[in-house]
Each structure stands twice: as C-alpha cells, then as structure tokens.
PDB file of C-alpha atoms in Angstrom:
ATOM      1  CA  ASP I  21      -0.195   0.010   0.116  1.00  0.00           C
ATOM      2  CA  ALA I  22       1.056   3.438  -0.468  1.00  0.00           C
ATOM      3  CA  LYS I  23       2.836   5.326   2.347  1.00  0.00           C
ATOM      4  CA  THR I  24       1.422   8.412   1.581  1.00  0.00           C
ATOM      5  CA  THR I  25      -1.941  10.676   2.265  1.00  0.00           C
ATOM      6  CA  GLN I  26      -2.824  13.439   0.214  1.00  0.00           C
ATOM      7  CA  PRO I  27      -6.183  15.155  -0.227  1.00  0.00           C
ATOM      8  CA  PRO I  28      -8.359  13.988  -3.324  1.00  0.00           C
ATOM      9  CA  SER I  29      -8.869  17.186  -4.675  1.00  0.00           C
ATOM     10  CA  MET I  30      -7.568  20.792  -4.781  1.00  0.00           C
ATOM     11  CA  ASP I  31      -8.467  23.964  -6.640  1.00  0.00           C
ATOM     12  CA  CYS I  32      -5.906  27.062  -7.480  1.00  0.00           C
ATOM     13  CA  ALA I  33      -6.583  30.140  -9.198  1.00  0.00           C
ATOM     14  CA  GLU I  34      -4.435  30.856 -12.233  1.00  0.00           C
ATOM     15  CA  GLY I  35      -1.157  32.699 -11.558  1.00  0.00           C
ATOM     16  CA  ARG I  36      -1.439  32.092  -7.749  1.00  0.00           C
ATOM     17  CA  ALA I  37       0.936  29.716  -6.158  1.00  0.00           C
ATOM     18  CA  ALA I  38      -0.641  25.938  -5.551  1.00  0.00           C
ATOM     19  CA  ASN I  39       0.708  24.294  -2.474  1.00  0.00           C
ATOM     20  CA  LEU I  40      -0.023  20.428  -2.586  1.00  0.00           C
ATOM     21  CA  PRO I  41       0.311  18.660   1.156  1.00  0.00           C
ATOM     22  CA  CYS I  42       1.544  15.039   1.628  1.00  0.00           C
ATOM     23  CA  ASN I  43       1.805  13.092   4.882  1.00  0.00           C
ATOM     24  CA  HIS I  44       4.281  10.416   4.964  1.00  0.00           C
ATOM     25  CA  SER I  45       4.573   9.615   8.664  1.00  0.00           C
ATOM     26  CA  THR I  46       5.949   5.798   8.247  1.00  0.00           C
ATOM     27  CA  ILE I  47       8.682   7.086   6.044  1.00  0.00           C
ATOM     28  CA  SER I  48      12.188   5.450   6.611  1.00  0.00           C
ATOM     29  CA  GLY I  49      15.063   7.676   7.137  1.00  0.00           C
ATOM     30  CA  ASN I  50      16.698   6.794   3.849  1.00  0.00           C
ATOM     31  CA  GLU I  51      13.638   6.716   1.690  1.00  0.00           C
ATOM     32  CA  TYR I  52      13.115   9.723  -0.695  1.00  0.00           C
ATOM     33  CA  VAL I  53       9.977  11.598  -1.490  1.00  0.00           C
ATOM     34  CA  TYR I  54       9.366  11.737  -4.985  1.00  0.00           C
ATOM     35  CA  TRP I  55       6.587  13.730  -6.486  1.00  0.00           C
ATOM     36  CA  TYR I  56       5.206  13.223 -10.080  1.00  0.00           C
ATOM     37  CA  ARG I  57       1.927  14.322 -11.946  1.00  0.00           C
ATOM     38  CA  GLN I  58      -0.109  12.908 -14.608  1.00  0.00           C
ATOM     39  CA  ILE I  59      -1.945  15.186 -16.954  1.00  0.00           C
ATOM     40  CA  HIS I  60      -5.160  13.247 -18.491  1.00  0.00           C
ATOM     41  CA  SER I  61      -4.105  10.435 -20.741  1.00  0.00           C
ATOM     42  CA  GLN I  62      -0.576  10.706 -20.533  1.00  0.00           C
ATOM     43  CA  GLY I  63       2.408   9.114 -18.681  1.00  0.00           C
ATOM     44  CA  PRO I  64       3.240  10.281 -15.374  1.00  0.00           C
ATOM     45  CA  GLN I  65       5.674  13.177 -15.202  1.00  0.00           C
ATOM     46  CA  TYR I  66       8.582  13.480 -12.670  1.00  0.00           C
ATOM     47  CA  ILE I  67       8.411  16.619 -11.191  1.00  0.00           C
ATOM     48  CA  ILE I  68      11.072  16.806  -8.070  1.00  0.00           C
ATOM     49  CA  HIS I  69      12.414  14.426  -5.410  1.00  0.00           C
ATOM     50  CA  GLY I  70      14.139  15.202  -1.881  1.00  0.00           C
ATOM     51  CA  LEU I  71      15.484  13.525   1.147  1.00  0.00           C
ATOM     52  CA  LYS I  72      15.710  15.619   4.056  1.00  0.00           C
ATOM     53  CA  ASN I  73      16.571  19.317   2.611  1.00  0.00           C
ATOM     54  CA  ASN I  74      14.169  21.396   0.438  1.00  0.00           C
ATOM     55  CA  GLU I  75      14.658  21.113  -3.145  1.00  0.00           C
ATOM     56  CA  THR I  76      13.907  23.540  -6.151  1.00  0.00           C
ATOM     57  CA  ASN I  77      13.918  22.976  -9.742  1.00  0.00           C
ATOM     58  CA  GLU I  78      12.547  24.604 -12.690  1.00  0.00           C
ATOM     59  CA  MET I  79       9.040  22.980 -12.172  1.00  0.00           C
ATOM     60  CA  ALA I  80       8.502  23.341  -8.429  1.00  0.00           C
ATOM     61  CA  SER I  81       9.977  23.384  -5.108  1.00  0.00           C
ATOM     62  CA  LEU I  82       9.569  20.571  -2.342  1.00  0.00           C
ATOM     63  CA  ILE I  83       9.437  21.658   1.490  1.00  0.00           C
ATOM     64  CA  ILE I  84       9.985  18.651   3.663  1.00  0.00           C
ATOM     65  CA  THR I  85       9.270  19.186   7.486  1.00  0.00           C
ATOM     66  CA  GLU I  86      12.287  18.521   9.742  1.00  0.00           C
ATOM     67  CA  ASP I  87      10.961  15.408  11.152  1.00  0.00           C
ATOM     68  CA  ARG I  88      10.176  13.887   7.587  1.00  0.00           C
ATOM     69  CA  LYS I  89       6.520  13.393   8.438  1.00  0.00           C
ATOM     70  CA  SER I  90       5.038  15.512   5.547  1.00  0.00           C
ATOM     71  CA  SER I  91       6.089  17.483   2.711  1.00  0.00           C
ATOM     72  CA  THR I  92       4.676  20.056   0.482  1.00  0.00           C
ATOM     73  CA  LEU I  93       4.843  20.548  -3.305  1.00  0.00           C
ATOM     74  CA  ILE I  94       4.619  24.133  -4.611  1.00  0.00           C
ATOM     75  CA  LEU I  95       4.088  25.474  -7.995  1.00  0.00           C
ATOM     76  CA  PRO I  96       4.790  28.970  -7.758  1.00  0.00           C
ATOM     77  CA  HIS I  97       2.626  30.538 -10.585  1.00  0.00           C
ATOM     78  CA  ALA I  98       0.155  27.694 -11.506  1.00  0.00           C
ATOM     79  CA  THR I  99      -1.276  27.489 -14.947  1.00  0.00           C
ATOM     80  CA  LEU I 100      -4.163  26.080 -16.746  1.00  0.00           C
ATOM     81  CA  ARG I 101      -1.821  23.368 -17.973  1.00  0.00           C
ATOM     82  CA  ASP I 102      -0.795  22.565 -14.283  1.00  0.00           C
ATOM     83  CA  THR I 103      -4.280  21.111 -13.998  1.00  0.00           C
ATOM     84  CA  ALA I 104      -3.143  17.340 -13.342  1.00  0.00           C
ATOM     85  CA  VAL I 105      -3.238  14.503 -10.738  1.00  0.00           C
ATOM     86  CA  TYR I 106      -0.217  14.877  -8.558  1.00  0.00           C
ATOM     87  CA  TYR I 107       1.276  11.916  -6.633  1.00  0.00           C
ATOM     88  CA  CYS I 108       3.454  12.277  -3.672  1.00  0.00           C
ATOM     89  CA  ILE I 109       5.547   8.936  -3.611  1.00  0.00           C
ATOM     90  CA  ALA I 110       7.388   7.743  -0.492  1.00  0.00           C
ATOM     91  CA  GLU I 111      10.016   5.480  -1.669  1.00  0.00           C
ATOM     92  CA  ASN I 112       9.511   2.060  -1.126  1.00  0.00           C
ATOM     93  CA  TYR I 113      12.944   0.363  -1.457  1.00  0.00           C
ATOM     94  CA  GLY I 114      12.415  -3.540  -2.060  1.00  0.00           C
ATOM     95  CA  GLY I 115       9.425  -5.794  -2.505  1.00  0.00           C
ATOM     96  CA  SER I 116       7.299  -6.619  -5.580  1.00  0.00           C
ATOM     97  CA  GLN I 117       5.368  -3.462  -5.829  1.00  0.00           C
ATOM     98  CA  GLY I 118       8.495  -1.968  -6.892  1.00  0.00           C
ATOM     99  CA  ASN I 119      10.192   1.210  -5.598  1.00  0.00           C
ATOM    100  CA  LEU I 120       7.421   3.842  -6.452  1.00  0.00           C
ATOM    101  CA  ILE I 121       3.846   2.984  -5.282  1.00  0.00           C
ATOM    102  CA  PHE I 122       1.202   5.409  -6.722  1.00  0.00           C
ATOM    103  CA  GLY I 123      -1.581   6.096  -4.576  1.00  0.00           C
ATOM    104  CA  LYS I 124      -4.695   7.813  -5.722  1.00  0.00           C
ATOM    105  CA  GLY I 125      -2.986  11.569  -5.721  1.00  0.00           C
ATOM    106  CA  THR I 126      -4.388  14.963  -5.665  1.00  0.00           C
ATOM    107  CA  LYS I 127      -6.473  16.184  -8.499  1.00  0.00           C
ATOM    108  CA  LEU I 128      -5.448  19.562  -8.809  1.00  0.00           C
ATOM    109  CA  SER I 129      -7.850  21.992 -10.878  1.00  0.00           C
ATOM    110  CA  VAL I 130      -6.497  25.504 -11.886  1.00  0.00           C
ATOM    111  CA  LYS I 131      -9.052  27.559 -12.636  1.00  0.00           C
ATOM    112  CA  PRO I 132      -8.903  31.162 -14.619  1.00  0.00           C
TER     113      PRO I 132
ATOM    114  CA  ASP U   5      11.255  13.945 -23.191  1.00  0.00           C
ATOM    115  CA  ALA U   6      13.062  10.982 -21.467  1.00  0.00           C
ATOM    116  CA  GLY U   7      13.566   9.151 -24.910  1.00  0.00           C
ATOM    117  CA  ILE U   8      10.998   6.708 -24.449  1.00  0.00           C
ATOM    118  CA  THR U   9       8.592   5.361 -26.958  1.00  0.00           C
ATOM    119  CA  GLN U  10       5.776   2.770 -26.794  1.00  0.00           C
ATOM    120  CA  SER U  11       4.423   0.742 -29.794  1.00  0.00           C
ATOM    121  CA  PRO U  12       1.521   0.247 -30.501  1.00  0.00           C
ATOM    122  CA  ARG U  13      -0.214   3.250 -28.738  1.00  0.00           C
ATOM    123  CA  HIS U  14      -3.637   1.746 -29.130  1.00  0.00           C
ATOM    124  CA  LYS U  15      -4.409  -1.627 -29.481  1.00  0.00           C
ATOM    125  CA  VAL U  16      -7.858  -3.977 -29.745  1.00  0.00           C
ATOM    126  CA  THR U  17      -7.737  -7.590 -29.601  1.00  0.00           C
ATOM    127  CA  GLU U  18      -9.618 -10.627 -28.637  1.00  0.00           C
ATOM    128  CA  THR U  19      -9.805 -12.730 -25.661  1.00  0.00           C
ATOM    129  CA  GLY U  20      -7.152 -15.613 -26.292  1.00  0.00           C
ATOM    130  CA  THR U  21      -4.918 -14.082 -28.373  1.00  0.00           C
ATOM    131  CA  PRO U  22      -1.230 -13.208 -27.989  1.00  0.00           C
ATOM    132  CA  VAL U  23      -0.250  -9.596 -27.714  1.00  0.00           C
ATOM    133  CA  THR U  24       3.224  -8.049 -27.703  1.00  0.00           C
ATOM    134  CA  LEU U  25       3.973  -4.449 -26.530  1.00  0.00           C
ATOM    135  CA  ARG U  26       6.981  -2.696 -26.990  1.00  0.00           C
ATOM    136  CA  CYS U  27       9.047  -0.207 -24.865  1.00  0.00           C
ATOM    137  CA  HIS U  28      12.053   1.406 -26.646  1.00  0.00           C
ATOM    138  CA  GLN U  29      14.515   3.832 -24.940  1.00  0.00           C
ATOM    139  CA  THR U  30      17.296   5.809 -26.211  1.00  0.00           C
ATOM    140  CA  GLU U  31      18.686   6.819 -23.071  1.00  0.00           C
ATOM    141  CA  ASN U  32      20.645   3.475 -22.158  1.00  0.00           C
ATOM    142  CA  HIS U  33      19.193   3.358 -18.518  1.00  0.00           C
ATOM    143  CA  ARG U  34      19.803  -0.224 -17.184  1.00  0.00           C
ATOM    144  CA  TYR U  35      16.310  -0.700 -15.300  1.00  0.00           C
ATOM    145  CA  MET U  36      13.136  -0.552 -17.389  1.00  0.00           C
ATOM    146  CA  TYR U  37       9.569  -1.417 -16.038  1.00  0.00           C
ATOM    147  CA  TRP U  38       6.447  -2.207 -17.328  1.00  0.00           C
ATOM    148  CA  TYR U  39       3.146  -1.142 -15.201  1.00  0.00           C
ATOM    149  CA  ARG U  40      -0.262  -1.029 -15.709  1.00  0.00           C
ATOM    150  CA  GLN U  41      -2.967   1.564 -14.890  1.00  0.00           C
ATOM    151  CA  ASP U  42      -6.763   0.900 -14.220  1.00  0.00           C
ATOM    152  CA  PRO U  43      -9.188   3.079 -12.422  1.00  0.00           C
ATOM    153  CA  GLY U  44      -9.341   2.682  -8.579  1.00  0.00           C
ATOM    154  CA  HIS U  45      -5.923   0.777  -8.480  1.00  0.00           C
ATOM    155  CA  GLY U  46      -3.362   3.576  -9.730  1.00  0.00           C
ATOM    156  CA  LEU U  47      -0.098   2.140 -11.212  1.00  0.00           C
ATOM    157  CA  ARG U  48       0.939  -1.391 -10.348  1.00  0.00           C
ATOM    158  CA  LEU U  49       4.028  -3.134 -11.542  1.00  0.00           C
ATOM    159  CA  ILE U  50       3.915  -5.861 -13.688  1.00  0.00           C
ATOM    160  CA  HIS U  51       7.617  -6.728 -14.515  1.00  0.00           C
ATOM    161  CA  TYR U  52      10.925  -4.743 -14.344  1.00  0.00           C
ATOM    162  CA  SER U  53      14.385  -5.534 -15.930  1.00  0.00           C
ATOM    163  CA  TYR U  54      17.757  -4.681 -14.134  1.00  0.00           C
ATOM    164  CA  GLY U  55      19.711  -5.380 -16.976  1.00  0.00           C
ATOM    165  CA  VAL U  56      19.936  -7.325 -20.697  1.00  0.00           C
ATOM    166  CA  LYS U  57      17.975 -10.945 -20.013  1.00  0.00           C
ATOM    167  CA  ASP U  58      17.572  -9.897 -16.412  1.00  0.00           C
ATOM    168  CA  THR U  59      14.144  -9.508 -15.247  1.00  0.00           C
ATOM    169  CA  ASP U  60      11.879 -10.026 -12.151  1.00  0.00           C
ATOM    170  CA  LYS U  61       8.415  -9.957 -11.358  1.00  0.00           C
ATOM    171  CA  GLY U  62       6.199  -7.246  -9.618  1.00  0.00           C
ATOM    172  CA  GLU U  63       3.117  -7.147  -8.042  1.00  0.00           C
ATOM    173  CA  VAL U  64       0.732  -8.179 -10.638  1.00  0.00           C
ATOM    174  CA  SER U  65       2.788 -10.494 -12.945  1.00  0.00           C
ATOM    175  CA  ASP U  66       0.351 -13.412 -13.430  1.00  0.00           C
ATOM    176  CA  GLY U  67      -0.499 -13.791 -17.550  1.00  0.00           C
ATOM    177  CA  TYR U  68       2.408 -11.573 -18.278  1.00  0.00           C
ATOM    178  CA  SER U  69       5.897 -12.207 -19.661  1.00  0.00           C
ATOM    179  CA  VAL U  70       8.622 -10.071 -20.644  1.00  0.00           C
ATOM    180  CA  SER U  71      11.957 -10.030 -22.398  1.00  0.00           C
ATOM    181  CA  ARG U  72      14.994  -8.002 -22.641  1.00  0.00           C
ATOM    182  CA  SER U  73      17.478  -9.041 -25.348  1.00  0.00           C
ATOM    183  CA  LYS U  74      18.988  -5.649 -25.818  1.00  0.00           C
ATOM    184  CA  THR U  75      19.353  -2.661 -23.362  1.00  0.00           C
ATOM    185  CA  GLU U  76      16.943  -0.411 -25.472  1.00  0.00           C
ATOM    186  CA  ASP U  77      14.135  -2.658 -25.891  1.00  0.00           C
ATOM    187  CA  PHE U  78      11.872  -4.305 -23.246  1.00  0.00           C
ATOM    188  CA  LEU U  79       8.958  -6.337 -24.472  1.00  0.00           C
ATOM    189  CA  LEU U  80       5.779  -7.528 -22.575  1.00  0.00           C
ATOM    190  CA  THR U  81       3.696 -10.169 -23.917  1.00  0.00           C
ATOM    191  CA  LEU U  82       0.129 -11.537 -22.931  1.00  0.00           C
ATOM    192  CA  GLU U  83       0.317 -15.124 -23.578  1.00  0.00           C
ATOM    193  CA  SER U  84      -3.427 -15.393 -23.957  1.00  0.00           C
ATOM    194  CA  ALA U  85      -5.266 -11.923 -23.637  1.00  0.00           C
ATOM    195  CA  THR U  86      -8.151 -11.774 -21.165  1.00  0.00           C
ATOM    196  CA  SER U  87     -10.642  -8.956 -20.589  1.00  0.00           C
ATOM    197  CA  SER U  88      -9.163  -8.394 -17.290  1.00  0.00           C
ATOM    198  CA  GLN U  89      -6.067  -7.329 -18.948  1.00  0.00           C
ATOM    199  CA  THR U  90      -7.852  -4.137 -20.750  1.00  0.00           C
ATOM    200  CA  SER U  91      -5.831  -1.573 -19.079  1.00  0.00           C
ATOM    201  CA  VAL U  92      -3.179   1.320 -19.900  1.00  0.00           C
ATOM    202  CA  TYR U  93       0.192  -0.056 -19.928  1.00  0.00           C
ATOM    203  CA  PHE U  94       3.159   2.326 -19.162  1.00  0.00           C
ATOM    204  CA  CYS U  95       6.683   1.666 -19.491  1.00  0.00           C
ATOM    205  CA  ALA U  96       9.370   3.496 -17.166  1.00  0.00           C
ATOM    206  CA  ILE U  97      12.969   3.553 -17.229  1.00  0.00           C
ATOM    207  CA  SER U  98      15.723   4.467 -14.731  1.00  0.00           C
ATOM    208  CA  GLU U  99      19.283   4.606 -14.078  1.00  0.00           C
ATOM    209  CA  PRO U 100      20.410   3.303 -10.476  1.00  0.00           C
ATOM    210  CA  ASP U 101      22.706   5.443  -8.228  1.00  0.00           C
ATOM    211  CA  ARG U 102      24.486   3.907  -5.465  1.00  0.00           C
ATOM    212  CA  GLY U 103      22.937   0.636  -6.019  1.00  0.00           C
ATOM    213  CA  ARG U 104      19.503   1.797  -5.802  1.00  0.00           C
ATOM    214  CA  GLU U 105      16.755   2.400  -8.587  1.00  0.00           C
ATOM    215  CA  GLU U 106      16.597   6.130  -9.245  1.00  0.00           C
ATOM    216  CA  THR U 107      14.023   8.518 -10.608  1.00  0.00           C
ATOM    217  CA  GLN U 108      11.798   6.638 -12.926  1.00  0.00           C
ATOM    218  CA  TYR U 109      10.897   8.272 -16.316  1.00  0.00           C
ATOM    219  CA  PHE U 110       7.476   7.112 -17.838  1.00  0.00           C
ATOM    220  CA  GLY U 111       6.432   6.489 -21.648  1.00  0.00           C
ATOM    221  CA  PRO U 112       3.274   7.708 -23.066  1.00  0.00           C
ATOM    222  CA  GLY U 113       1.354   4.551 -22.579  1.00  0.00           C
ATOM    223  CA  THR U 114      -0.527   1.858 -24.502  1.00  0.00           C
ATOM    224  CA  ARG U 115      -4.056   1.461 -24.326  1.00  0.00           C
ATOM    225  CA  LEU U 116      -5.228  -1.858 -24.655  1.00  0.00           C
ATOM    226  CA  LEU U 117      -8.862  -3.199 -25.155  1.00  0.00           C
ATOM    227  CA  VAL U 118      -9.435  -6.934 -24.830  1.00  0.00           C
ATOM    228  CA  LEU U 119     -12.823  -7.860 -26.220  1.00  0.00           C
TER     229      LEU U 119
END
C-alpha cells in the first residue's frame, strides 16, 4: 500500500501558488519523497524528489518538514496546463510492488 | 522527453490471442519497468528488468511475460489475452545510483482493449 496521504482534490486560481500537501509519517530515514504528476491520458511526469533538505527546480519546490513526516509541493505560479493529478510517493525500497507505489494522488484543478 | 517510446499506442484484440507491447529507450538506462493503470488501482508494477536478460516479477505479473534481449528494448507479452487485461500500460526507465533505483521516467502509454 502507498505510504502517503494526500487530499483527493484541490483548486487553485491561475497565477497563484499551488501548495499540495502530503503526509508520509511512516517513511524510513533513507527513503526519498518523490512527486509526479499525470495529465489526462499521458504518462506520469517526474517533478522533483528530496530526502531531507528542501529542493527546487524549474518546475516546482519541495518543502520537507524537519521530522520528515510531511512535505509540500509548491507550484509558484500555477497555469491552466498544471491541471493534473499529483502523486506524492514515499520510496518503498525492495518488494514486488516496486520502489514507487502510486496512490490516488491529488487532483489539482487550476481555474482562470 | 526522456527518450521513451511505446508501440503500439492503441490496440484492440480478442480474448485468447497473444499480444506483445514494445518499449524502446534511447537513454541507455539499465532499469526498465512495465506498469498497468486501472481506475481505482493507480499504477501497479507488472515486471521489471535490471539489465539485458535480467528480469523479475512485480506485484501483478500473472498472465504476463517479458523479455529484454538488448538494452534499448523491453517487451511485454500477454500470452493469452483476457478481458481483465484491458488497461493502459506504461513503460518506465531509470538509472540506478549507489545501487538503488533512481528516478523513473515514463513513456506515453499503450491503451489495450481486450474484447
């Protein structure tokens, strides 16, 4: 089973920051947190990942709490094309389910 | 674009027929994966490969076989397709770092309908 909890849906106004929360209270000390998104009918797209420190790339920022029990993905200026399902994944090293177990994610709707 | 293509992109077949899906990569990554995605289940791992001729089963491997005769191609075969195998199939690749699988990059998917 996925080791993360995310809200099923969120709305965001175009041009505003989208802050997507994720709880991963059972994550182990050496397991990364990954974020992917899936736009309708397309393959999942990698966004960012992190272990302990906050991370930023051209797509988003990832803020991980000091106790590593939760994280927030930030899309600084959401556009309509950011409407997608966002998956927060706590790495699951080993096991037949694979290292990335996708849960149900958060459906983000960016509105004009 | 992670240099991953899948073929065919869409296929309709009949129950009992064999089907082979192809994943091709241009990145020379060592690890390749096959997932299926169904409503209410998210993505589930079918099989994966950690090198040429090296493969292992995932969570939902029954009814599927794979082959990897060269680095760039990973084939998924449904020996005798069933309606329960109607799904969207995604291929992914990764390059392990420090002995662990790294970030996975996904292909565009293949929509398979078994009648």
